[in-house]
PDB file of C-alpha atoms and ligand atoms in Angstrom:
ATOM      1  CA  MET A1041     -19.949  15.087  -2.940  1.00  0.00           C
ATOM      2  CA  PRO A1042     -21.589  11.710  -3.567  1.00  0.00           C
ATOM      3  CA  GLU A1043     -23.159  10.223  -0.455  1.00  0.00           C
ATOM      4  CA  LEU A1044     -24.819   6.847   0.058  1.00  0.00           C
ATOM      5  CA  PRO A1045     -27.840   7.355  -2.254  1.00  0.00           C
ATOM      6  CA  GLU A1046     -25.641   8.549  -5.117  1.00  0.00           C
ATOM      7  CA  VAL A1047     -23.139   5.699  -4.792  1.00  0.00           C
ATOM      8  CA  GLU A1048     -25.978   3.171  -4.469  1.00  0.00           C
ATOM      9  CA  SER A1049     -27.530   4.564  -7.659  1.00  0.00           C
ATOM     10  CA  VAL A1050     -24.221   4.341  -9.526  1.00  0.00           C
ATOM     11  CA  LYS A1051     -23.821   0.761  -8.315  1.00  0.00           C
ATOM     12  CA  ARG A1052     -27.301  -0.246  -9.479  1.00  0.00           C
ATOM     13  CA  THR A1053     -26.823   1.356 -12.896  1.00  0.00           C
ATOM     14  CA  LEU A1054     -23.407  -0.217 -13.507  1.00  0.00           C
ATOM     15  CA  ALA A1055     -24.540  -3.599 -12.172  1.00  0.00           C
ATOM     16  CA  LYS A1056     -27.230  -3.772 -14.855  1.00  0.00           C
ATOM     17  CA  LYS A1057     -24.489  -3.520 -17.480  1.00  0.00           C
ATOM     18  CA  LEU A1058     -22.295  -6.131 -15.858  1.00  0.00           C
ATOM     19  CA  PRO A1059     -23.558  -9.716 -16.123  1.00  0.00           C
ATOM     20  CA  LYS A1060     -22.220 -12.119 -13.521  1.00  0.00           C
ATOM     21  CA  GLY A1061     -18.975 -13.641 -14.706  1.00  0.00           C
ATOM     22  CA  ALA A1062     -17.995 -10.812 -17.063  1.00  0.00           C
ATOM     23  CA  ARG A1063     -14.217 -10.777 -17.478  1.00  0.00           C
ATOM     24  CA  TRP A1064     -11.853  -7.839 -17.685  1.00  0.00           C
ATOM     25  CA  THR A1065     -10.311  -7.593 -21.153  1.00  0.00           C
ATOM     26  CA  GLU A1066      -8.997  -4.031 -20.868  1.00  0.00           C
ATOM     27  CA  VAL A1067      -7.485  -2.008 -18.022  1.00  0.00           C
ATOM     28  CA  LYS A1068      -6.217   1.348 -19.204  1.00  0.00           C
ATOM     29  CA  LEU A1069      -4.701   3.862 -16.800  1.00  0.00           C
ATOM     30  CA  LEU A1070      -4.477   7.400 -18.123  1.00  0.00           C
ATOM     31  CA  ARG A1071      -2.496   8.687 -15.136  1.00  0.00           C
ATOM     32  CA  LYS A1072      -0.659   7.186 -12.165  1.00  0.00           C
ATOM     33  CA  ASN A1073      -2.868   8.273  -9.311  1.00  0.00           C
ATOM     34  CA  LEU A1074      -6.046   9.780  -7.974  1.00  0.00           C
ATOM     35  CA  ARG A1075      -6.003  10.659  -4.258  1.00  0.00           C
ATOM     36  CA  VAL A1076      -3.604   7.731  -3.880  1.00  0.00           C
ATOM     37  CA  PRO A1077      -1.620   5.912  -6.598  1.00  0.00           C
ATOM     38  CA  PHE A1078      -3.446   3.230  -8.574  1.00  0.00           C
ATOM     39  CA  PRO A1079      -2.256  -0.221  -7.432  1.00  0.00           C
ATOM     40  CA  LYS A1080       0.866  -1.137  -9.407  1.00  0.00           C
ATOM     41  CA  ASP A1081      -0.490  -4.609 -10.180  1.00  0.00           C
ATOM     42  CA  LEU A1082      -3.953  -3.408 -11.259  1.00  0.00           C
ATOM     43  CA  GLU A1083      -3.712  -4.441 -14.893  1.00  0.00           C
ATOM     44  CA  LYS A1084      -1.914  -7.723 -14.247  1.00  0.00           C
ATOM     45  CA  GLU A1085      -4.357  -8.745 -11.498  1.00  0.00           C
ATOM     46  CA  LEU A1086      -7.569  -7.827 -13.301  1.00  0.00           C
ATOM     47  CA  LEU A1087      -7.032  -8.919 -16.899  1.00  0.00           C
ATOM     48  CA  GLY A1088      -8.817 -12.171 -17.662  1.00  0.00           C
ATOM     49  CA  THR A1089     -10.474 -12.401 -14.246  1.00  0.00           C
ATOM     50  CA  GLU A1090     -14.186 -12.368 -13.465  1.00  0.00           C
ATOM     51  CA  VAL A1091     -16.303  -9.742 -11.765  1.00  0.00           C
ATOM     52  CA  GLU A1092     -18.523 -11.699  -9.420  1.00  0.00           C
ATOM     53  CA  GLY A1093     -20.770  -8.744  -8.707  1.00  0.00           C
ATOM     54  CA  LEU A1094     -20.899  -5.107  -7.717  1.00  0.00           C
ATOM     55  CA  GLU A1095     -21.536  -4.124  -4.116  1.00  0.00           C
ATOM     56  CA  ARG A1096     -21.481  -0.993  -2.018  1.00  0.00           C
ATOM     57  CA  ARG A1097     -20.071  -0.457   1.462  1.00  0.00           C
ATOM     58  CA  GLY A1098     -20.530   3.084   2.766  1.00  0.00           C
ATOM     59  CA  LYS A1099     -19.457   5.305  -0.110  1.00  0.00           C
ATOM     60  CA  PHE A1100     -17.260   2.607  -1.682  1.00  0.00           C
ATOM     61  CA  LEU A1101     -18.232   0.710  -4.815  1.00  0.00           C
ATOM     62  CA  ILE A1102     -16.830  -2.809  -4.672  1.00  0.00           C
ATOM     63  CA  PHE A1103     -16.040  -4.920  -7.722  1.00  0.00           C
ATOM     64  CA  LYS A1104     -16.301  -8.375  -6.144  1.00  0.00           C
ATOM     65  CA  ARG A1105     -13.697 -10.901  -7.263  1.00  0.00           C
ATOM     66  CA  SER A1106     -12.751 -14.397  -6.134  1.00  0.00           C
ATOM     67  CA  THR A1107      -9.363 -13.059  -5.036  1.00  0.00           C
ATOM     68  CA  LYS A1108      -8.822  -9.391  -4.168  1.00  0.00           C
ATOM     69  CA  ASP A1109     -11.883  -7.126  -4.360  1.00  0.00           C
ATOM     70  CA  LEU A1110     -11.429  -3.775  -6.061  1.00  0.00           C
ATOM     71  CA  LEU A1111     -12.693  -0.592  -4.383  1.00  0.00           C
ATOM     72  CA  SER A1112     -13.715   2.636  -6.056  1.00  0.00           C
ATOM     73  CA  HIS A1113     -14.468   5.776  -4.064  1.00  0.00           C
ATOM     74  CA  LEU A1114     -15.847   8.753  -5.983  1.00  0.00           C
ATOM     75  CA  GLY A1115     -14.312  11.412  -3.738  1.00  0.00           C
ATOM     76  CA  MET A1116     -15.737  14.862  -4.496  1.00  0.00           C
ATOM     77  CA  SER A1117     -16.334  14.670  -8.222  1.00  0.00           C
ATOM     78  CA  GLY A1118     -15.817  11.109  -9.458  1.00  0.00           C
ATOM     79  CA  THR A1119     -18.213   9.525 -11.952  1.00  0.00           C
ATOM     80  CA  TRP A1120     -18.354   6.243 -13.808  1.00  0.00           C
ATOM     81  CA  ARG A1121     -19.916   6.180 -17.234  1.00  0.00           C
ATOM     82  CA  VAL A1122     -20.600   3.472 -19.745  1.00  0.00           C
ATOM     83  CA  LEU A1123     -18.609   4.211 -22.869  1.00  0.00           C
ATOM     84  CA  LYS A1124     -20.462   3.816 -26.132  1.00  0.00           C
ATOM     85  CA  ALA A1125     -18.670   2.111 -29.020  1.00  0.00           C
ATOM     86  CA  GLU A1126     -16.313   4.548 -30.776  1.00  0.00           C
ATOM     87  CA  GLU A1127     -16.997   7.260 -28.180  1.00  0.00           C
ATOM     88  CA  PRO A1128     -13.756   9.190 -27.636  1.00  0.00           C
ATOM     89  CA  LEU A1129     -12.337   9.689 -24.153  1.00  0.00           C
ATOM     90  CA  LYS A1130     -12.822  13.069 -22.499  1.00  0.00           C
ATOM     91  CA  LYS A1131     -10.784  15.402 -20.361  1.00  0.00           C
ATOM     92  CA  HIS A1132     -10.417  14.028 -16.794  1.00  0.00           C
ATOM     93  CA  ASP A1133     -11.039  10.418 -17.854  1.00  0.00           C
ATOM     94  CA  HIS A1134      -8.468   8.534 -15.767  1.00  0.00           C
ATOM     95  CA  LEU A1135      -9.280   4.838 -15.971  1.00  0.00           C
ATOM     96  CA  VAL A1136     -10.981   2.560 -18.512  1.00  0.00           C
ATOM     97  CA  PHE A1137     -12.252  -0.965 -17.873  1.00  0.00           C
ATOM     98  CA  GLY A1138     -13.332  -3.139 -20.793  1.00  0.00           C
ATOM     99  CA  PHE A1139     -15.176  -6.440 -20.367  1.00  0.00           C
ATOM    100  CA  ASP A1140     -15.559  -9.479 -22.583  1.00  0.00           C
ATOM    101  CA  HIS A1141     -19.235  -8.779 -23.330  1.00  0.00           C
ATOM    102  CA  GLY A1142     -18.167  -5.543 -25.039  1.00  0.00           C
ATOM    103  CA  ILE A1143     -19.094  -3.029 -22.331  1.00  0.00           C
ATOM    104  CA  ARG A1144     -16.550  -0.412 -21.253  1.00  0.00           C
ATOM    105  CA  PHE A1145     -16.684   1.677 -18.064  1.00  0.00           C
ATOM    106  CA  VAL A1146     -14.755   4.928 -17.738  1.00  0.00           C
ATOM    107  CA  TYR A1147     -13.878   6.723 -14.524  1.00  0.00           C
ATOM    108  CA  ASN A1148     -13.808  10.528 -14.769  1.00  0.00           C
ATOM    109  CA  ASP A1149     -12.795  12.782 -11.878  1.00  0.00           C
ATOM    110  CA  PRO A1150     -11.833  16.454 -12.406  1.00  0.00           C
ATOM    111  CA  ARG A1151     -10.813  17.037  -8.786  1.00  0.00           C
ATOM    112  CA  ARG A1152      -9.204  13.608  -8.282  1.00  0.00           C
ATOM    113  CA  PHE A1153     -10.219  13.079  -4.652  1.00  0.00           C
ATOM    114  CA  GLY A1154     -11.509   9.636  -5.606  1.00  0.00           C
ATOM    115  CA  LEU A1155      -9.539   6.444  -5.253  1.00  0.00           C
ATOM    116  CA  VAL A1156      -9.206   2.974  -6.725  1.00  0.00           C
ATOM    117  CA  ASP A1157      -7.515   0.375  -4.544  1.00  0.00           C
ATOM    118  CA  TRP A1158      -7.630  -3.249  -3.459  1.00  0.00           C
ATOM    119  CA  GLY A1159      -9.733  -4.086  -0.485  1.00  0.00           C
ATOM    120  CA  GLY A1160     -11.625  -6.807   1.299  1.00  0.00           C
ATOM    121  CA  ALA A1161     -13.530  -6.416   4.572  1.00  0.00           C
ATOM    122  CA  ASP A1162     -10.189  -6.201   6.420  1.00  0.00           C
ATOM    123  CA  SER A1163      -8.717  -3.501   4.160  1.00  0.00           C
ATOM    124  CA  PRO A1164      -7.697  -0.225   5.820  1.00  0.00           C
ATOM    125  CA  TRP A1165     -10.422   1.555   3.828  1.00  0.00           C
ATOM    126  CA  LEU A1166     -13.234  -0.641   5.125  1.00  0.00           C
ATOM    127  CA  LYS A1167     -12.257  -2.167   8.437  1.00  0.00           C
ATOM    128  CA  ASN A1168     -13.179   0.766  10.700  1.00  0.00           C
ATOM    129  CA  LEU A1169     -16.468   1.624   9.040  1.00  0.00           C
ATOM    130  CA  GLY A1170     -19.610   1.763  11.143  1.00  0.00           C
ATOM    131  CA  PRO A1171     -22.860  -0.010  10.276  1.00  0.00           C
ATOM    132  CA  GLU A1172     -24.824   0.484   7.078  1.00  0.00           C
ATOM    133  CA  PRO A1173     -27.726   2.836   7.868  1.00  0.00           C
ATOM    134  CA  LEU A1174     -30.318   0.652   6.141  1.00  0.00           C
ATOM    135  CA  THR A1175     -29.479  -2.446   8.183  1.00  0.00           C
ATOM    136  CA  LYS A1176     -30.747  -3.525  11.613  1.00  0.00           C
ATOM    137  CA  LYS A1177     -27.302  -2.891  13.087  1.00  0.00           C
ATOM    138  CA  PHE A1178     -28.087   0.815  12.851  1.00  0.00           C
ATOM    139  CA  ASN A1179     -30.794   1.088  15.503  1.00  0.00           C
ATOM    140  CA  PRO A1180     -31.783   3.459  18.339  1.00  0.00           C
ATOM    141  CA  GLU A1181     -30.082   1.403  21.086  1.00  0.00           C
ATOM    142  CA  TYR A1182     -26.812   1.366  19.146  1.00  0.00           C
ATOM    143  CA  LEU A1183     -26.864   5.085  18.377  1.00  0.00           C
ATOM    144  CA  TYR A1184     -27.981   6.128  21.855  1.00  0.00           C
ATOM    145  CA  ALA A1185     -25.193   4.138  23.533  1.00  0.00           C
ATOM    146  CA  LEU A1186     -22.632   5.647  21.162  1.00  0.00           C
ATOM    147  CA  SER A1187     -23.942   9.184  21.695  1.00  0.00           C
ATOM    148  CA  ARG A1188     -23.307   9.217  25.459  1.00  0.00           C
ATOM    149  CA  GLY A1189     -20.332  11.319  26.493  1.00  0.00           C
ATOM    150  CA  LYS A1190     -19.961  12.841  22.995  1.00  0.00           C
ATOM    151  CA  LYS A1191     -19.856  16.635  23.087  1.00  0.00           C
ATOM    152  CA  LEU A1192     -19.493  17.245  19.354  1.00  0.00           C
ATOM    153  CA  PRO A1193     -22.433  18.631  17.334  1.00  0.00           C
ATOM    154  CA  VAL A1194     -24.905  15.930  16.342  1.00  0.00           C
ATOM    155  CA  LYS A1195     -24.423  16.739  12.658  1.00  0.00           C
ATOM    156  CA  SER A1196     -20.692  15.946  12.852  1.00  0.00           C
ATOM    157  CA  PHE A1197     -21.525  12.784  14.829  1.00  0.00           C
ATOM    158  CA  LEU A1198     -23.891  11.566  12.081  1.00  0.00           C
ATOM    159  CA  MET A1199     -21.347  12.354   9.375  1.00  0.00           C
ATOM    160  CA  ASN A1200     -18.652  10.236  11.037  1.00  0.00           C
ATOM    161  CA  ALA A1201     -18.299   6.993   9.050  1.00  0.00           C
ATOM    162  CA  LYS A1202     -17.297   5.148  12.227  1.00  0.00           C
ATOM    163  CA  VAL A1203     -20.767   5.937  13.624  1.00  0.00           C
ATOM    164  CA  VAL A1204     -22.758   5.209  10.466  1.00  0.00           C
ATOM    165  CA  VAL A1205     -21.584   5.087   6.856  1.00  0.00           C
ATOM    166  CA  GLY A1206     -22.718   7.090   3.871  1.00  0.00           C
ATOM    167  CA  VAL A1207     -24.325  10.126   5.539  1.00  0.00           C
ATOM    168  CA  GLY A1208     -22.640  13.301   4.300  1.00  0.00           C
ATOM    169  CA  ASN A1209     -23.360  16.994   4.527  1.00  0.00           C
ATOM    170  CA  ILE A1210     -26.549  17.063   2.468  1.00  0.00           C
ATOM    171  CA  TYR A1211     -28.343  14.116   4.008  1.00  0.00           C
ATOM    172  CA  ALA A1212     -27.245  14.952   7.575  1.00  0.00           C
ATOM    173  CA  SER A1213     -28.935  18.367   7.185  1.00  0.00           C
ATOM    174  CA  GLU A1214     -32.118  16.868   5.766  1.00  0.00           C
ATOM    175  CA  ILE A1215     -32.290  14.030   8.310  1.00  0.00           C
ATOM    176  CA  LEU A1216     -31.913  16.425  11.251  1.00  0.00           C
ATOM    177  CA  PHE A1217     -34.641  18.663   9.843  1.00  0.00           C
ATOM    178  CA  TYR A1218     -37.114  15.788   9.703  1.00  0.00           C
ATOM    179  CA  ALA A1219     -35.998  14.557  13.124  1.00  0.00           C
ATOM    180  CA  GLY A1220     -36.619  18.052  14.552  1.00  0.00           C
ATOM    181  CA  VAL A1221     -33.102  18.318  15.994  1.00  0.00           C
ATOM    182  CA  LYS A1222     -30.796  21.332  15.515  1.00  0.00           C
ATOM    183  CA  PRO A1223     -27.496  20.378  13.861  1.00  0.00           C
ATOM    184  CA  HIS A1224     -25.481  22.130  16.602  1.00  0.00           C
ATOM    185  CA  ARG A1225     -26.984  20.144  19.449  1.00  0.00           C
ATOM    186  CA  LYS A1226     -24.323  18.473  21.561  1.00  0.00           C
ATOM    187  CA  THR A1227     -24.625  14.791  20.849  1.00  0.00           C
ATOM    188  CA  HIS A1228     -24.734  13.727  24.508  1.00  0.00           C
ATOM    189  CA  SER A1229     -27.756  15.983  25.113  1.00  0.00           C
ATOM    190  CA  LEU A1230     -30.005  13.971  22.775  1.00  0.00           C
ATOM    191  CA  THR A1231     -32.906  12.169  24.417  1.00  0.00           C
ATOM    192  CA  LYS A1232     -33.757   8.559  23.617  1.00  0.00           C
ATOM    193  CA  LEU A1233     -36.772   9.781  21.682  1.00  0.00           C
ATOM    194  CA  GLU A1234     -34.660  12.165  19.594  1.00  0.00           C
ATOM    195  CA  VAL A1235     -32.126   9.435  18.846  1.00  0.00           C
ATOM    196  CA  SER A1236     -34.964   7.127  17.745  1.00  0.00           C
ATOM    197  CA  LYS A1237     -36.307   9.826  15.482  1.00  0.00           C
ATOM    198  CA  ILE A1238     -32.854  10.416  13.957  1.00  0.00           C
ATOM    199  CA  VAL A1239     -32.450   6.694  13.224  1.00  0.00           C
ATOM    200  CA  GLU A1240     -35.923   6.476  11.721  1.00  0.00           C
ATOM    201  CA  GLU A1241     -35.430   9.574   9.547  1.00  0.00           C
ATOM    202  CA  THR A1242     -31.955   8.463   8.446  1.00  0.00           C
ATOM    203  CA  LYS A1243     -33.435   5.285   7.006  1.00  0.00           C
ATOM    204  CA  ARG A1244     -36.456   7.022   5.505  1.00  0.00           C
ATOM    205  CA  VAL A1245     -34.588   9.948   3.912  1.00  0.00           C
ATOM    206  CA  LEU A1246     -31.896   7.692   2.430  1.00  0.00           C
ATOM    207  CA  LYS A1247     -34.492   5.294   0.993  1.00  0.00           C
ATOM    208  CA  VAL A1248     -36.422   8.133  -0.640  1.00  0.00           C
ATOM    209  CA  ALA A1249     -33.162   9.587  -1.965  1.00  0.00           C
ATOM    210  CA  ILE A1250     -32.141   6.216  -3.452  1.00  0.00           C
ATOM    211  CA  GLN A1251     -35.524   6.013  -5.182  1.00  0.00           C
ATOM    212  CA  SER A1252     -34.825   9.496  -6.594  1.00  0.00           C
ATOM    213  CA  LYS A1253     -31.379   8.289  -7.756  1.00  0.00           C
ATOM    214  CA  GLY A1254     -29.700  10.712  -5.371  1.00  0.00           C
ATOM    215  CA  SER A1255     -29.222  14.457  -5.595  1.00  0.00           C
ATOM    216  CA  THR A1256     -27.564  16.226  -8.497  1.00  0.00           C
ATOM    217  CA  LEU A1257     -25.579  19.317  -7.562  1.00  0.00           C
ATOM    218  CA  LYS A1258     -22.508  20.907  -9.138  1.00  0.00           C
ATOM    219  CA  ASP A1259     -20.155  17.949  -9.080  1.00  0.00           C
ATOM    220  CA  TYR A1260     -22.172  14.814  -8.955  1.00  0.00           C
ATOM    221  CA  LYS A1261     -23.665  13.267 -12.074  1.00  0.00           C
ATOM    222  CA  MET A1262     -25.192   9.860 -12.362  1.00  0.00           C
ATOM    223  CA  VAL A1263     -23.801   7.285 -14.738  1.00  0.00           C
ATOM    224  CA  ASN A1264     -23.746   8.804 -18.239  1.00  0.00           C
ATOM    225  CA  GLY A1265     -24.555  12.279 -16.996  1.00  0.00           C
ATOM    226  CA  LYS A1266     -28.098  11.449 -15.905  1.00  0.00           C
ATOM    227  CA  SER A1267     -29.359  13.424 -12.941  1.00  0.00           C
ATOM    228  CA  GLY A1268     -30.823  12.360  -9.648  1.00  0.00           C
ATOM    229  CA  SER A1269     -33.833  14.336  -8.468  1.00  0.00           C
ATOM    230  CA  PHE A1270     -33.707  14.373  -4.674  1.00  0.00           C
ATOM    231  CA  GLN A1271     -32.392  17.970  -4.746  1.00  0.00           C
ATOM    232  CA  ASN A1272     -35.970  18.963  -5.652  1.00  0.00           C
ATOM    233  CA  SER A1273     -37.093  17.604  -2.288  1.00  0.00           C
ATOM    234  CA  PHE A1274     -34.575  19.462  -0.113  1.00  0.00           C
ATOM    235  CA  ARG A1275     -36.256  21.090   2.882  1.00  0.00           C
ATOM    236  CA  VAL A1276     -33.241  22.894   4.367  1.00  0.00           C
ATOM    237  CA  TYR A1277     -30.066  22.086   2.414  1.00  0.00           C
ATOM    238  CA  SER A1278     -29.070  25.153   0.332  1.00  0.00           C
ATOM    239  CA  LYS A1279     -32.342  26.883   1.327  1.00  0.00           C
ATOM    240  CA  ASP A1280     -30.913  29.651   3.535  1.00  0.00           C
ATOM    241  CA  GLY A1281     -33.168  32.698   3.687  1.00  0.00           C
ATOM    242  CA  LYS A1282     -36.091  30.820   2.122  1.00  0.00           C
ATOM    243  CA  PRO A1283     -39.253  30.096   4.132  1.00  0.00           C
ATOM    244  CA  CYS A1284     -39.509  26.697   5.809  1.00  0.00           C
ATOM    245  CA  GLN A1285     -42.167  24.627   4.032  1.00  0.00           C
ATOM    246  CA  SER A1286     -43.510  23.439   7.384  1.00  0.00           C
ATOM    247  CA  CYS A1287     -43.654  26.628   9.464  1.00  0.00           C
ATOM    248  CA  GLY A1288     -42.681  29.586   7.267  1.00  0.00           C
ATOM    249  CA  ALA A1289     -39.669  30.612   9.376  1.00  0.00           C
ATOM    250  CA  LYS A1290     -36.554  31.596   7.420  1.00  0.00           C
ATOM    251  CA  ILE A1291     -34.105  28.729   6.979  1.00  0.00           C
ATOM    252  CA  ARG A1292     -30.767  29.612   8.524  1.00  0.00           C
ATOM    253  CA  SER A1293     -27.257  28.596   7.592  1.00  0.00           C
ATOM    254  CA  GLN A1294     -23.882  28.604   9.274  1.00  0.00           C
ATOM    255  CA  VAL A1295     -20.543  26.913   8.768  1.00  0.00           C
ATOM    256  CA  LEU A1296     -20.269  24.130  11.333  1.00  0.00           C
ATOM    257  CA  SER A1297     -17.115  21.979  11.470  1.00  0.00           C
ATOM    258  CA  GLN A1298     -16.084  23.560   8.138  1.00  0.00           C
ATOM    259  CA  ARG A1299     -19.282  22.480   6.394  1.00  0.00           C
ATOM    260  CA  SER A1300     -22.272  24.587   5.341  1.00  0.00           C
ATOM    261  CA  THR A1301     -25.118  23.701   7.629  1.00  0.00           C
ATOM    262  CA  TYR A1302     -28.800  24.526   7.236  1.00  0.00           C
ATOM    263  CA  TRP A1303     -31.694  24.342   9.667  1.00  0.00           C
ATOM    264  CA  CYS A1304     -35.118  25.706  10.528  1.00  0.00           C
ATOM    265  CA  PRO A1305     -34.929  27.724  13.762  1.00  0.00           C
ATOM    266  CA  LYS A1306     -38.546  26.835  14.645  1.00  0.00           C
ATOM    267  CA  CYS A1307     -38.925  23.193  13.598  1.00  0.00           C
ATOM    268  CA  GLN A1308     -35.577  22.062  14.996  1.00  0.00           C
ATOM    269  CA  LYS A1309     -34.797  22.154  18.730  1.00  0.00           C
TER     270      LYS A1309
HETATM  271 ZN1   ZN B2072     -39.813  25.174  10.094  1.00  0.00          ZN
END
């Protein structure tokens, strides 16, 4: 499932193809819905209007407009690709955008957990989101205060978008490895030092992952099928039974809150 580094990479790649002021000249829906129905007024609203830029909030891509912004969430298996001239559409292509400079974007999503909907900062999709992890709002004081009284496992805490956006199953596992904290630890038991370490490693791991253009696993592909490479740097995620690169202990795995969870029994306390 795409997490922050993957969505950020998609945004950067698409943004390069989308000069400021490009106008929609084509909006083609190939079905009525993804996870939720496409907005009924999508075509009417977009045609002829300008894209003022592409942004990201959490795992949402945002096509900025002077009126309503348009959100795209990739769900489990969504991808955007730039369509070459004369390239035919493929199975699971659900939405095509064409722009006046001749570029076309296509949204493909076999599992259809993604969504496309209107949204500004006050939209129901965005209004309850926590801080961006790479901003100053995500800091040790903030996270420590929020962690008090929380009995849930720290991994689930980190994956809650109300706490911090964009950290999913893969990066939560990797961040907690580097922070030296077991994923099952009850959140309220974290010390100030551990919380600081988690904040620091969240920022560091996500930055490195963005530089690697994310991780490519089964579902996620970069724009035009290109791969990210952060999966080659995984220390615990999907490494169960393999020796820890730091201490040699066998990496363990367990399903925690319905998600596969990986950790080193020696390096993480
Ligand atoms: Zn270890």
